[in-house]
Amino acid sequence: MKHCSPCYLALALFLILSFHAWASISAAYFIYLWLDIPMHFAGGAWVASAIYYFFFARDGGYKLSIPLLPGVLFVVGAAMVVGVCWEFFEYGMDVIAEKYLDGRAINQMGIKDTMGDLFLDLVGAFTAAIYCLAKRRA
């Protein structure tokens, strides 16, 4: 297999979402505080891989052909937009939770947590972008 396959992307998304659902329902994110680290890395890597597939590797679709550095910057930048939107979503869920759950925030642990989440999204996206785009050139 030369490029990211939509089947692998779908399987990875299913695994990430299933694990996230389990960790949310079972409160594993609060029992194992480190669990958020691999989840944000995996999320950033998945988003970057999906963006790479859509713009650079999709059969029958349009394929961009740009040098490695601009390609990495494009994929990572687009993945970071998704990461920021996810953090806004978590914040919105906390606003709703504070209203209905006796004022308890359940997603955001503060600015340090948010910045750490975004950094891990960035590292995951950068890793996947370099891997996918460099593999394409090989």
Short mmCIF file of N, CA and C in Angstrom, two decimals:
data_model
loop_
_atom_site.label_atom_id
_atom_site.label_comp_id
_atom_site.label_asym_id
_atom_site.label_seq_id
_atom_site.Cartn_x
_atom_site.Cartn_y
_atom_site.Cartn_z
N MET A 1 0.84 -1.17 0.00
CA MET A 1 0.00 0.00 0.00
C MET A 1 0.88 1.23 0.00
N LYS A 2 0.70 2.09 -0.97
CA LYS A 2 1.56 3.26 -1.10
C LYS A 2 1.04 4.46 -0.32
N HIS A 3 -0.25 4.61 -0.19
CA HIS A 3 -0.82 5.78 0.45
C HIS A 3 -1.76 5.37 1.58
N CYS A 4 -2.16 6.37 2.37
CA CYS A 4 -3.15 6.14 3.41
C CYS A 4 -4.44 5.64 2.77
N SER A 5 -4.94 4.57 3.25
CA SER A 5 -6.15 3.97 2.70
C SER A 5 -7.37 4.46 3.47
N PRO A 6 -8.50 4.69 2.79
CA PRO A 6 -9.69 5.10 3.52
C PRO A 6 -10.16 4.02 4.50
N CYS A 7 -9.88 2.76 4.21
CA CYS A 7 -10.25 1.69 5.14
C CYS A 7 -9.45 1.81 6.44
N TYR A 8 -8.16 2.09 6.33
CA TYR A 8 -7.33 2.26 7.52
C TYR A 8 -7.74 3.52 8.28
N LEU A 9 -8.06 4.57 7.55
CA LEU A 9 -8.51 5.80 8.20
C LEU A 9 -9.81 5.56 8.96
N ALA A 10 -10.74 4.84 8.35
CA ALA A 10 -12.01 4.54 9.01
C ALA A 10 -11.79 3.66 10.24
N LEU A 11 -10.93 2.66 10.13
CA LEU A 11 -10.64 1.79 11.27
C LEU A 11 -9.99 2.59 12.40
N ALA A 12 -9.02 3.42 12.07
CA ALA A 12 -8.35 4.24 13.09
C ALA A 12 -9.34 5.18 13.76
N LEU A 13 -10.23 5.80 12.99
CA LEU A 13 -11.23 6.69 13.57
C LEU A 13 -12.16 5.92 14.50
N PHE A 14 -12.58 4.75 14.09
CA PHE A 14 -13.45 3.92 14.93
C PHE A 14 -12.75 3.59 16.26
N LEU A 15 -11.48 3.21 16.19
CA LEU A 15 -10.74 2.86 17.40
C LEU A 15 -10.56 4.07 18.32
N ILE A 16 -10.21 5.22 17.73
CA ILE A 16 -10.03 6.43 18.54
C ILE A 16 -11.35 6.84 19.20
N LEU A 17 -12.43 6.85 18.42
CA LEU A 17 -13.73 7.24 18.99
C LEU A 17 -14.24 6.24 20.01
N SER A 18 -14.02 4.96 19.77
CA SER A 18 -14.43 3.93 20.74
C SER A 18 -13.67 4.08 22.04
N PHE A 19 -12.38 4.27 21.93
CA PHE A 19 -11.56 4.44 23.13
C PHE A 19 -11.96 5.71 23.88
N HIS A 20 -12.22 6.79 23.13
CA HIS A 20 -12.65 8.04 23.75
C HIS A 20 -13.99 7.86 24.46
N ALA A 21 -14.92 7.17 23.83
CA ALA A 21 -16.23 6.93 24.45
C ALA A 21 -16.06 6.12 25.74
N TRP A 22 -15.24 5.06 25.69
CA TRP A 22 -15.01 4.26 26.89
C TRP A 22 -14.38 5.11 27.99
N ALA A 23 -13.36 5.90 27.64
CA ALA A 23 -12.66 6.70 28.65
C ALA A 23 -13.57 7.78 29.23
N SER A 24 -14.47 8.31 28.42
CA SER A 24 -15.40 9.33 28.91
C SER A 24 -16.45 8.71 29.83
N ILE A 25 -17.02 7.60 29.41
CA ILE A 25 -18.08 6.95 30.18
C ILE A 25 -17.55 6.38 31.50
N SER A 26 -16.38 5.79 31.45
CA SER A 26 -15.82 5.14 32.64
C SER A 26 -15.01 6.10 33.52
N ALA A 27 -14.91 7.36 33.12
CA ALA A 27 -14.13 8.37 33.83
C ALA A 27 -12.64 8.03 33.86
N ALA A 28 -12.18 7.27 32.90
CA ALA A 28 -10.77 6.88 32.83
C ALA A 28 -9.86 8.10 32.65
N TYR A 29 -10.36 9.15 32.02
CA TYR A 29 -9.55 10.35 31.86
C TYR A 29 -9.22 10.99 33.22
N PHE A 30 -10.07 10.76 34.21
CA PHE A 30 -9.82 11.32 35.54
C PHE A 30 -9.05 10.35 36.43
N ILE A 31 -9.15 9.07 36.14
CA ILE A 31 -8.40 8.06 36.90
C ILE A 31 -6.96 8.02 36.41
N TYR A 32 -6.78 8.02 35.10
CA TYR A 32 -5.46 8.00 34.48
C TYR A 32 -5.27 9.33 33.75
N LEU A 33 -4.73 10.30 34.44
CA LEU A 33 -4.63 11.65 33.86
C LEU A 33 -3.76 11.68 32.61
N TRP A 34 -2.85 10.76 32.47
CA TRP A 34 -1.95 10.71 31.31
C TRP A 34 -2.67 10.22 30.05
N LEU A 35 -3.86 9.65 30.20
CA LEU A 35 -4.57 9.07 29.06
C LEU A 35 -4.91 10.09 27.98
N ASP A 36 -5.04 11.34 28.38
CA ASP A 36 -5.34 12.41 27.43
C ASP A 36 -4.19 12.64 26.46
N ILE A 37 -2.97 12.32 26.87
CA ILE A 37 -1.78 12.56 26.05
C ILE A 37 -1.80 11.72 24.77
N PRO A 38 -1.88 10.38 24.85
CA PRO A 38 -1.90 9.62 23.60
C PRO A 38 -3.17 9.85 22.77
N MET A 39 -4.27 10.21 23.42
CA MET A 39 -5.49 10.45 22.67
C MET A 39 -5.37 11.70 21.80
N HIS A 40 -4.79 12.77 22.33
CA HIS A 40 -4.61 13.97 21.51
C HIS A 40 -3.56 13.75 20.43
N PHE A 41 -2.51 13.02 20.74
CA PHE A 41 -1.51 12.69 19.72
C PHE A 41 -2.18 11.90 18.59
N ALA A 42 -2.95 10.87 18.95
CA ALA A 42 -3.63 10.04 17.95
C ALA A 42 -4.65 10.85 17.15
N GLY A 43 -5.38 11.72 17.82
CA GLY A 43 -6.35 12.56 17.11
C GLY A 43 -5.69 13.48 16.11
N GLY A 44 -4.60 14.12 16.53
CA GLY A 44 -3.88 15.00 15.61
C GLY A 44 -3.30 14.23 14.43
N ALA A 45 -2.77 13.04 14.70
CA ALA A 45 -2.21 12.21 13.62
C ALA A 45 -3.32 11.75 12.68
N TRP A 46 -4.48 11.39 13.23
CA TRP A 46 -5.57 10.92 12.36
C TRP A 46 -6.06 12.06 11.46
N VAL A 47 -6.27 13.23 12.04
CA VAL A 47 -6.76 14.36 11.24
C VAL A 47 -5.77 14.70 10.14
N ALA A 48 -4.49 14.73 10.47
CA ALA A 48 -3.47 15.04 9.45
C ALA A 48 -3.46 13.96 8.36
N SER A 49 -3.61 12.70 8.74
CA SER A 49 -3.64 11.62 7.76
C SER A 49 -4.86 11.74 6.85
N ALA A 50 -6.00 12.09 7.43
CA ALA A 50 -7.22 12.25 6.63
C ALA A 50 -7.09 13.43 5.67
N ILE A 51 -6.51 14.53 6.13
CA ILE A 51 -6.30 15.69 5.27
C ILE A 51 -5.31 15.33 4.15
N TYR A 52 -4.25 14.63 4.51
CA TYR A 52 -3.29 14.18 3.50
C TYR A 52 -4.00 13.33 2.45
N TYR A 53 -4.79 12.37 2.90
CA TYR A 53 -5.48 11.49 1.96
C TYR A 53 -6.39 12.30 1.03
N PHE A 54 -7.17 13.21 1.60
CA PHE A 54 -8.13 13.96 0.80
C PHE A 54 -7.45 14.85 -0.24
N PHE A 55 -6.36 15.50 0.15
CA PHE A 55 -5.73 16.46 -0.75
C PHE A 55 -4.60 15.90 -1.59
N PHE A 56 -3.96 14.82 -1.16
CA PHE A 56 -2.75 14.37 -1.85
C PHE A 56 -2.80 12.93 -2.39
N ALA A 57 -3.68 12.09 -1.89
CA ALA A 57 -3.58 10.68 -2.23
C ALA A 57 -4.85 10.04 -2.74
N ARG A 58 -5.95 10.73 -2.73
CA ARG A 58 -7.23 10.11 -3.06
C ARG A 58 -7.29 9.74 -4.53
N ASP A 59 -7.57 8.48 -4.82
CA ASP A 59 -7.75 8.03 -6.21
C ASP A 59 -9.06 8.58 -6.75
N GLY A 60 -9.02 9.06 -7.95
CA GLY A 60 -10.22 9.60 -8.58
C GLY A 60 -10.56 11.00 -8.11
N GLY A 61 -9.83 11.50 -7.16
CA GLY A 61 -10.06 12.85 -6.66
C GLY A 61 -8.97 13.78 -7.13
N TYR A 62 -8.99 14.97 -6.61
CA TYR A 62 -7.93 15.86 -7.03
C TYR A 62 -6.73 15.69 -6.12
N LYS A 63 -5.55 15.75 -6.71
CA LYS A 63 -4.31 15.57 -5.97
C LYS A 63 -3.44 16.80 -6.14
N LEU A 64 -3.07 17.37 -5.02
CA LEU A 64 -2.15 18.50 -5.06
C LEU A 64 -0.73 17.98 -5.19
N SER A 65 0.07 18.67 -5.91
CA SER A 65 1.48 18.31 -6.03
C SER A 65 2.29 19.54 -5.67
N ILE A 66 2.73 19.58 -4.40
CA ILE A 66 3.52 20.71 -3.93
C ILE A 66 4.74 20.18 -3.21
N PRO A 67 5.77 21.00 -3.02
CA PRO A 67 6.97 20.54 -2.32
C PRO A 67 6.66 20.10 -0.88
N LEU A 68 7.61 19.36 -0.31
CA LEU A 68 7.41 18.75 1.00
C LEU A 68 7.09 19.77 2.10
N LEU A 69 7.87 20.80 2.25
CA LEU A 69 7.66 21.74 3.35
C LEU A 69 6.30 22.44 3.28
N PRO A 70 5.91 23.01 2.13
CA PRO A 70 4.55 23.60 2.08
C PRO A 70 3.46 22.55 2.31
N GLY A 71 3.69 21.33 1.84
CA GLY A 71 2.70 20.27 2.07
C GLY A 71 2.54 19.96 3.54
N VAL A 72 3.67 19.85 4.25
CA VAL A 72 3.63 19.59 5.69
C VAL A 72 2.94 20.74 6.41
N LEU A 73 3.29 21.97 6.06
CA LEU A 73 2.67 23.13 6.70
C LEU A 73 1.17 23.18 6.44
N PHE A 74 0.76 22.85 5.22
CA PHE A 74 -0.68 22.82 4.89
C PHE A 74 -1.41 21.77 5.73
N VAL A 75 -0.88 20.54 5.76
CA VAL A 75 -1.54 19.45 6.48
C VAL A 75 -1.58 19.74 7.98
N VAL A 76 -0.45 20.18 8.54
CA VAL A 76 -0.39 20.47 9.97
C VAL A 76 -1.29 21.66 10.32
N GLY A 77 -1.28 22.69 9.50
CA GLY A 77 -2.14 23.84 9.75
C GLY A 77 -3.61 23.49 9.74
N ALA A 78 -4.02 22.69 8.76
CA ALA A 78 -5.42 22.28 8.69
C ALA A 78 -5.78 21.40 9.88
N ALA A 79 -4.87 20.52 10.29
CA ALA A 79 -5.12 19.66 11.46
C ALA A 79 -5.23 20.50 12.73
N MET A 80 -4.43 21.55 12.82
CA MET A 80 -4.48 22.40 14.01
C MET A 80 -5.80 23.17 14.08
N VAL A 81 -6.36 23.54 12.95
CA VAL A 81 -7.67 24.19 12.95
C VAL A 81 -8.70 23.24 13.58
N VAL A 82 -8.62 21.96 13.22
CA VAL A 82 -9.53 20.97 13.80
C VAL A 82 -9.26 20.83 15.30
N GLY A 83 -7.99 20.84 15.70
CA GLY A 83 -7.66 20.75 17.13
C GLY A 83 -8.21 21.92 17.93
N VAL A 84 -8.10 23.12 17.39
CA VAL A 84 -8.64 24.29 18.07
C VAL A 84 -10.16 24.19 18.16
N CYS A 85 -10.80 23.75 17.09
CA CYS A 85 -12.26 23.56 17.12
C CYS A 85 -12.65 22.53 18.18
N TRP A 86 -11.85 21.47 18.33
CA TRP A 86 -12.13 20.46 19.36
C TRP A 86 -12.04 21.09 20.76
N GLU A 87 -11.07 21.93 20.98
CA GLU A 87 -10.94 22.59 22.29
C GLU A 87 -12.12 23.54 22.54
N PHE A 88 -12.60 24.22 21.51
CA PHE A 88 -13.81 25.04 21.66
C PHE A 88 -15.01 24.16 21.99
N PHE A 89 -15.09 22.99 21.34
CA PHE A 89 -16.17 22.05 21.64
C PHE A 89 -16.11 21.61 23.10
N GLU A 90 -14.92 21.25 23.59
CA GLU A 90 -14.78 20.85 24.99
C GLU A 90 -15.19 21.99 25.92
N TYR A 91 -14.78 23.19 25.59
CA TYR A 91 -15.17 24.34 26.40
C TYR A 91 -16.69 24.51 26.41
N GLY A 92 -17.30 24.40 25.25
CA GLY A 92 -18.76 24.50 25.16
C GLY A 92 -19.46 23.42 25.96
N MET A 93 -18.91 22.22 25.94
CA MET A 93 -19.51 21.14 26.74
C MET A 93 -19.39 21.43 28.23
N ASP A 94 -18.29 22.06 28.62
CA ASP A 94 -18.15 22.44 30.02
C ASP A 94 -19.12 23.54 30.42
N VAL A 95 -19.37 24.48 29.53
CA VAL A 95 -20.35 25.54 29.82
C VAL A 95 -21.72 24.91 30.05
N ILE A 96 -22.08 23.96 29.20
CA ILE A 96 -23.36 23.26 29.36
C ILE A 96 -23.35 22.42 30.64
N ALA A 97 -22.25 21.71 30.90
CA ALA A 97 -22.16 20.87 32.09
C ALA A 97 -22.24 21.70 33.37
N GLU A 98 -21.61 22.88 33.37
CA GLU A 98 -21.66 23.73 34.56
C GLU A 98 -23.09 24.15 34.87
N LYS A 99 -23.88 24.30 33.83
CA LYS A 99 -25.27 24.72 34.03
C LYS A 99 -26.11 23.58 34.60
N TYR A 100 -25.84 22.34 34.16
CA TYR A 100 -26.69 21.22 34.53
C TYR A 100 -26.06 20.23 35.51
N LEU A 101 -24.76 20.37 35.82
CA LEU A 101 -24.08 19.41 36.71
C LEU A 101 -23.47 20.11 37.92
N ASP A 102 -24.22 20.97 38.54
CA ASP A 102 -23.79 21.64 39.77
C ASP A 102 -22.48 22.40 39.63
N GLY A 103 -22.24 23.01 38.48
CA GLY A 103 -21.08 23.86 38.30
C GLY A 103 -19.76 23.14 38.14
N ARG A 104 -19.78 21.85 37.77
CA ARG A 104 -18.54 21.09 37.61
C ARG A 104 -18.12 21.03 36.15
N ALA A 105 -16.91 21.48 35.87
CA ALA A 105 -16.34 21.34 34.52
C ALA A 105 -15.83 19.92 34.38
N ILE A 106 -16.06 19.31 33.23
CA ILE A 106 -15.65 17.92 33.07
C ILE A 106 -14.59 17.73 31.98
N ASN A 107 -14.36 18.72 31.13
CA ASN A 107 -13.40 18.56 30.03
C ASN A 107 -12.15 19.41 30.20
N GLN A 108 -12.33 20.65 30.54
CA GLN A 108 -11.21 21.58 30.60
C GLN A 108 -10.67 21.66 32.02
N MET A 109 -9.39 21.40 32.16
CA MET A 109 -8.74 21.50 33.46
C MET A 109 -7.96 22.80 33.60
N GLY A 110 -8.15 23.71 32.66
CA GLY A 110 -7.46 24.99 32.72
C GLY A 110 -6.64 25.23 31.47
N ILE A 111 -6.00 26.38 31.45
CA ILE A 111 -5.23 26.78 30.27
C ILE A 111 -4.04 25.84 30.03
N LYS A 112 -3.43 25.36 31.10
CA LYS A 112 -2.29 24.44 30.96
C LYS A 112 -2.72 23.17 30.23
N ASP A 113 -3.88 22.65 30.57
CA ASP A 113 -4.41 21.46 29.91
C ASP A 113 -4.72 21.73 28.44
N THR A 114 -5.33 22.86 28.16
CA THR A 114 -5.67 23.21 26.78
C THR A 114 -4.42 23.36 25.92
N MET A 115 -3.43 24.06 26.45
CA MET A 115 -2.18 24.24 25.69
C MET A 115 -1.47 22.91 25.49
N GLY A 116 -1.49 22.05 26.49
CA GLY A 116 -0.90 20.72 26.34
C GLY A 116 -1.62 19.91 25.28
N ASP A 117 -2.95 19.99 25.28
CA ASP A 117 -3.75 19.28 24.27
C ASP A 117 -3.40 19.76 22.87
N LEU A 118 -3.33 21.06 22.69
CA LEU A 118 -3.01 21.62 21.38
C LEU A 118 -1.59 21.26 20.95
N PHE A 119 -0.66 21.24 21.90
CA PHE A 119 0.71 20.85 21.57
C PHE A 119 0.75 19.40 21.11
N LEU A 120 0.02 18.51 21.79
CA LEU A 120 0.01 17.10 21.38
C LEU A 120 -0.70 16.91 20.05
N ASP A 121 -1.74 17.69 19.79
CA ASP A 121 -2.36 17.67 18.46
C ASP A 121 -1.32 18.05 17.40
N LEU A 122 -0.54 19.08 17.69
CA LEU A 122 0.50 19.55 16.77
C LEU A 122 1.56 18.47 16.53
N VAL A 123 2.05 17.84 17.58
CA VAL A 123 3.08 16.80 17.44
C VAL A 123 2.53 15.62 16.64
N GLY A 124 1.31 15.19 16.95
CA GLY A 124 0.70 14.09 16.19
C GLY A 124 0.50 14.44 14.73
N ALA A 125 0.02 15.64 14.47
CA ALA A 125 -0.21 16.07 13.09
C ALA A 125 1.10 16.18 12.33
N PHE A 126 2.11 16.75 12.96
CA PHE A 126 3.41 16.91 12.32
C PHE A 126 4.03 15.54 12.01
N THR A 127 3.94 14.62 12.96
CA THR A 127 4.47 13.26 12.75
C THR A 127 3.79 12.58 11.57
N ALA A 128 2.47 12.63 11.53
CA ALA A 128 1.73 11.99 10.44
C ALA A 128 1.99 12.69 9.11
N ALA A 129 2.07 14.02 9.11
CA ALA A 129 2.30 14.75 7.86
C ALA A 129 3.66 14.40 7.28
N ILE A 130 4.69 14.40 8.12
CA ILE A 130 6.03 14.05 7.65
C ILE A 130 6.04 12.62 7.12
N TYR A 131 5.43 11.71 7.85
CA TYR A 131 5.40 10.31 7.43
C TYR A 131 4.69 10.15 6.09
N CYS A 132 3.48 10.68 5.98
CA CYS A 132 2.69 10.49 4.76
C CYS A 132 3.34 11.18 3.56
N LEU A 133 3.76 12.42 3.73
CA LEU A 133 4.33 13.15 2.58
C LEU A 133 5.70 12.62 2.19
N ALA A 134 6.51 12.22 3.16
CA ALA A 134 7.81 11.65 2.82
C ALA A 134 7.66 10.28 2.16
N LYS A 135 6.69 9.51 2.63
CA LYS A 135 6.43 8.20 2.03
C LYS A 135 5.95 8.36 0.59
N ARG A 136 5.19 9.40 0.34
CA ARG A 136 4.68 9.67 -1.02
C ARG A 136 5.84 9.93 -1.98
N ARG A 137 6.87 10.57 -1.49
CA ARG A 137 8.02 10.91 -2.32
C ARG A 137 8.94 9.73 -2.57
N ALA A 138 8.86 8.70 -1.72
CA ALA A 138 9.75 7.54 -1.84
C ALA A 138 9.34 6.63 -2.98
#
